[in-house]
Amino acid sequence: MRVLLAEDHPSLARSIADGLGQEGYAVDLTHDGLEAAHLALSNPYDAILLDMMLPGKDGWAILKLMRGRGNQTPVLCLTARNAVKDRVRGLDCGADDYLVKPFAWEELLARLRAMIRRGHGSH
């Protein structure tokens, strides 16, 4: 399973990427929204873990761009923005799920497995 992880906090990003690697996922990691958008649109991923507050292009803009171009890769938003309006905005922009930081590692893995299982998978 190939996953794109777009997270601007370096130590958290490395921790998530390492953990996913231990779970058998191949992880492409970026800390930048412009690069995340480029990677999401030019590579086939089984899922994308997307921070909403990335530099260069935020997660909401990336979601709108992806969905506008017909990219239906499952997206899990990872963010500290926990207000209902932020969660609604993420889901309305095309996210498949929304997980607020800090989160339990087991919950992240379960949500990721569930998204992939639902098999949106058309890139």
PDB file of C-alpha atoms in Angstrom:
ATOM      1  CA  MET A   1       0.000   0.000   0.000  1.00  0.00           C
ATOM      2  CA  ARG A   2       1.367   3.386  -1.021  1.00  0.00           C
ATOM      3  CA  VAL A   3       0.500   6.443   1.075  1.00  0.00           C
ATOM      4  CA  LEU A   4       1.248  10.139   0.705  1.00  0.00           C
ATOM      5  CA  LEU A   5       1.876  11.883   4.023  1.00  0.00           C
ATOM      6  CA  ALA A   6       1.731  15.688   3.874  1.00  0.00           C
ATOM      7  CA  GLU A   7       2.605  17.057   7.313  1.00  0.00           C
ATOM      8  CA  ASP A   8       4.541  20.261   8.036  1.00  0.00           C
ATOM      9  CA  HIS A   9       5.726  19.376  11.549  1.00  0.00           C
ATOM     10  CA  PRO A  10       8.991  17.476  10.870  1.00  0.00           C
ATOM     11  CA  SER A  11       9.183  15.322  14.006  1.00  0.00           C
ATOM     12  CA  LEU A  12       5.512  14.317  13.823  1.00  0.00           C
ATOM     13  CA  ALA A  13       5.856  13.612  10.101  1.00  0.00           C
ATOM     14  CA  ARG A  14       8.901  11.399  10.667  1.00  0.00           C
ATOM     15  CA  SER A  15       7.176   9.563  13.526  1.00  0.00           C
ATOM     16  CA  ILE A  16       4.067   8.863  11.424  1.00  0.00           C
ATOM     17  CA  ALA A  17       6.119   7.877   8.367  1.00  0.00           C
ATOM     18  CA  ASP A  18       8.286   5.511  10.429  1.00  0.00           C
ATOM     19  CA  GLY A  19       5.241   3.943  12.067  1.00  0.00           C
ATOM     20  CA  LEU A  20       3.482   3.463   8.746  1.00  0.00           C
ATOM     21  CA  GLY A  21       6.637   1.927   7.328  1.00  0.00           C
ATOM     22  CA  GLN A  22       6.688  -0.562  10.199  1.00  0.00           C
ATOM     23  CA  GLU A  23       3.080  -1.420   9.339  1.00  0.00           C
ATOM     24  CA  GLY A  24       4.109  -2.237   5.762  1.00  0.00           C
ATOM     25  CA  TYR A  25       3.093   0.981   4.007  1.00  0.00           C
ATOM     26  CA  ALA A  26       5.328   2.657   1.422  1.00  0.00           C
ATOM     27  CA  VAL A  27       5.288   6.341   2.392  1.00  0.00           C
ATOM     28  CA  ASP A  28       6.029   9.427   0.322  1.00  0.00           C
ATOM     29  CA  LEU A  29       6.569  12.322   2.723  1.00  0.00           C
ATOM     30  CA  THR A  30       6.344  16.050   2.104  1.00  0.00           C
ATOM     31  CA  HIS A  31       6.188  19.090   4.372  1.00  0.00           C
ATOM     32  CA  ASP A  32       4.954  21.479   1.655  1.00  0.00           C
ATOM     33  CA  GLY A  33       1.475  22.002   0.227  1.00  0.00           C
ATOM     34  CA  LEU A  34       2.611  22.750  -3.320  1.00  0.00           C
ATOM     35  CA  GLU A  35       4.635  19.547  -3.428  1.00  0.00           C
ATOM     36  CA  ALA A  36       1.765  17.622  -1.812  1.00  0.00           C
ATOM     37  CA  ALA A  37      -0.624  18.779  -4.543  1.00  0.00           C
ATOM     38  CA  HIS A  38       1.861  17.829  -7.260  1.00  0.00           C
ATOM     39  CA  LEU A  39       2.484  14.390  -5.751  1.00  0.00           C
ATOM     40  CA  ALA A  40      -1.219  13.713  -5.165  1.00  0.00           C
ATOM     41  CA  LEU A  41      -2.064  14.528  -8.778  1.00  0.00           C
ATOM     42  CA  SER A  42       0.838  12.710 -10.413  1.00  0.00           C
ATOM     43  CA  ASN A  43       1.139   9.453  -8.450  1.00  0.00           C
ATOM     44  CA  PRO A  44      -1.252   6.610  -7.679  1.00  0.00           C
ATOM     45  CA  TYR A  45      -1.775   6.399  -3.920  1.00  0.00           C
ATOM     46  CA  ASP A  46      -3.971   4.081  -1.908  1.00  0.00           C
ATOM     47  CA  ALA A  47      -4.566   6.921   0.567  1.00  0.00           C
ATOM     48  CA  ILE A  48      -3.389  10.398   1.507  1.00  0.00           C
ATOM     49  CA  LEU A  49      -2.838  11.712   5.038  1.00  0.00           C
ATOM     50  CA  LEU A  50      -3.178  15.470   4.702  1.00  0.00           C
ATOM     51  CA  ASP A  51      -2.384  18.201   7.214  1.00  0.00           C
ATOM     52  CA  MET A  52      -4.727  21.124   6.614  1.00  0.00           C
ATOM     53  CA  MET A  53      -2.253  23.887   7.546  1.00  0.00           C
ATOM     54  CA  LEU A  54       0.577  23.240   5.081  1.00  0.00           C
ATOM     55  CA  PRO A  55       2.800  26.050   3.780  1.00  0.00           C
ATOM     56  CA  GLY A  56       2.476  26.903   0.103  1.00  0.00           C
ATOM     57  CA  LYS A  57      -1.028  25.469  -0.370  1.00  0.00           C
ATOM     58  CA  ASP A  58      -3.327  24.459   2.463  1.00  0.00           C
ATOM     59  CA  GLY A  59      -5.121  21.140   2.714  1.00  0.00           C
ATOM     60  CA  TRP A  60      -8.503  22.570   1.763  1.00  0.00           C
ATOM     61  CA  ALA A  61      -7.088  23.945  -1.491  1.00  0.00           C
ATOM     62  CA  ILE A  62      -5.362  20.622  -2.211  1.00  0.00           C
ATOM     63  CA  LEU A  63      -8.607  18.729  -1.667  1.00  0.00           C
ATOM     64  CA  LYS A  64     -10.560  21.064  -3.946  1.00  0.00           C
ATOM     65  CA  LEU A  65      -7.889  20.752  -6.633  1.00  0.00           C
ATOM     66  CA  MET A  66      -7.789  16.955  -6.407  1.00  0.00           C
ATOM     67  CA  ARG A  67     -11.531  16.487  -6.471  1.00  0.00           C
ATOM     68  CA  GLY A  68     -11.915  19.096  -9.222  1.00  0.00           C
ATOM     69  CA  ARG A  69      -9.571  17.028 -11.383  1.00  0.00           C
ATOM     70  CA  GLY A  70     -11.444  13.814 -10.678  1.00  0.00           C
ATOM     71  CA  ASN A  71      -8.870  12.369  -8.277  1.00  0.00           C
ATOM     72  CA  GLN A  72     -10.817  10.206  -5.834  1.00  0.00           C
ATOM     73  CA  THR A  73      -7.902   8.908  -3.740  1.00  0.00           C
ATOM     74  CA  PRO A  74      -9.114   8.532  -0.149  1.00  0.00           C
ATOM     75  CA  VAL A  75      -7.958  11.443   2.031  1.00  0.00           C
ATOM     76  CA  LEU A  76      -7.691  11.525   5.814  1.00  0.00           C
ATOM     77  CA  CYS A  77      -7.246  15.039   7.184  1.00  0.00           C
ATOM     78  CA  LEU A  78      -4.813  15.249  10.096  1.00  0.00           C
ATOM     79  CA  THR A  79      -5.033  18.585  11.833  1.00  0.00           C
ATOM     80  CA  ALA A  80      -5.058  20.455  15.107  1.00  0.00           C
ATOM     81  CA  ARG A  81      -8.078  22.410  13.836  1.00  0.00           C
ATOM     82  CA  ASN A  82     -10.833  20.819  15.864  1.00  0.00           C
ATOM     83  CA  ALA A  83     -13.768  23.205  15.490  1.00  0.00           C
ATOM     84  CA  VAL A  84     -16.912  21.715  13.978  1.00  0.00           C
ATOM     85  CA  LYS A  85     -16.765  24.270  11.150  1.00  0.00           C
ATOM     86  CA  ASP A  86     -13.240  23.084  10.255  1.00  0.00           C
ATOM     87  CA  ARG A  87     -14.250  19.413  10.239  1.00  0.00           C
ATOM     88  CA  VAL A  88     -17.298  20.212   8.121  1.00  0.00           C
ATOM     89  CA  ARG A  89     -15.177  22.280   5.733  1.00  0.00           C
ATOM     90  CA  GLY A  90     -12.682  19.432   5.317  1.00  0.00           C
ATOM     91  CA  LEU A  91     -15.382  16.876   4.629  1.00  0.00           C
ATOM     92  CA  ASP A  92     -17.246  19.238   2.283  1.00  0.00           C
ATOM     93  CA  CYS A  93     -14.005  19.866   0.351  1.00  0.00           C
ATOM     94  CA  GLY A  94     -13.773  16.156  -0.332  1.00  0.00           C
ATOM     95  CA  ALA A  95     -12.016  14.516   2.613  1.00  0.00           C
ATOM     96  CA  ASP A  96     -13.092  10.983   3.428  1.00  0.00           C
ATOM     97  CA  ASP A  97     -12.270  11.306   7.115  1.00  0.00           C
ATOM     98  CA  TYR A  98     -10.945  13.861   9.603  1.00  0.00           C
ATOM     99  CA  LEU A  99      -8.729  13.143  12.604  1.00  0.00           C
ATOM    100  CA  VAL A 100      -7.817  15.817  15.143  1.00  0.00           C
ATOM    101  CA  LYS A 101      -4.309  16.023  16.655  1.00  0.00           C
ATOM    102  CA  PRO A 102      -3.267  14.731  19.053  1.00  0.00           C
ATOM    103  CA  PHE A 103      -4.614  11.332  18.040  1.00  0.00           C
ATOM    104  CA  ALA A 104      -4.146   7.743  19.147  1.00  0.00           C
ATOM    105  CA  TRP A 105      -1.860   5.793  16.821  1.00  0.00           C
ATOM    106  CA  GLU A 106      -4.241   2.828  16.784  1.00  0.00           C
ATOM    107  CA  GLU A 107      -7.100   5.080  15.688  1.00  0.00           C
ATOM    108  CA  LEU A 108      -5.052   6.546  12.838  1.00  0.00           C
ATOM    109  CA  LEU A 109      -4.229   3.051  11.606  1.00  0.00           C
ATOM    110  CA  ALA A 110      -7.845   1.886  11.910  1.00  0.00           C
ATOM    111  CA  ARG A 111      -9.159   4.905   9.997  1.00  0.00           C
ATOM    112  CA  LEU A 112      -6.509   4.438   7.307  1.00  0.00           C
ATOM    113  CA  ARG A 113      -7.379   0.753   6.917  1.00  0.00           C
ATOM    114  CA  ALA A 114     -11.102   1.584   6.748  1.00  0.00           C
ATOM    115  CA  MET A 115     -10.567   4.217   4.038  1.00  0.00           C
ATOM    116  CA  ILE A 116      -8.491   1.871   1.934  1.00  0.00           C
ATOM    117  CA  ARG A 117     -10.978  -0.951   2.503  1.00  0.00           C
ATOM    118  CA  ARG A 118     -13.809   1.217   1.198  1.00  0.00           C
ATOM    119  CA  GLY A 119     -11.744   1.190  -1.970  1.00  0.00           C
ATOM    120  CA  HIS A 120     -12.286   4.585  -3.499  1.00  0.00           C
ATOM    121  CA  GLY A 121      -9.072   3.707  -5.322  1.00  0.00           C
ATOM    122  CA  SER A 122      -9.773   5.362  -8.685  1.00  0.00           C
ATOM    123  CA  HIS A 123      -6.954   7.811  -9.236  1.00  0.00           C
TER     124      HIS A 123
END
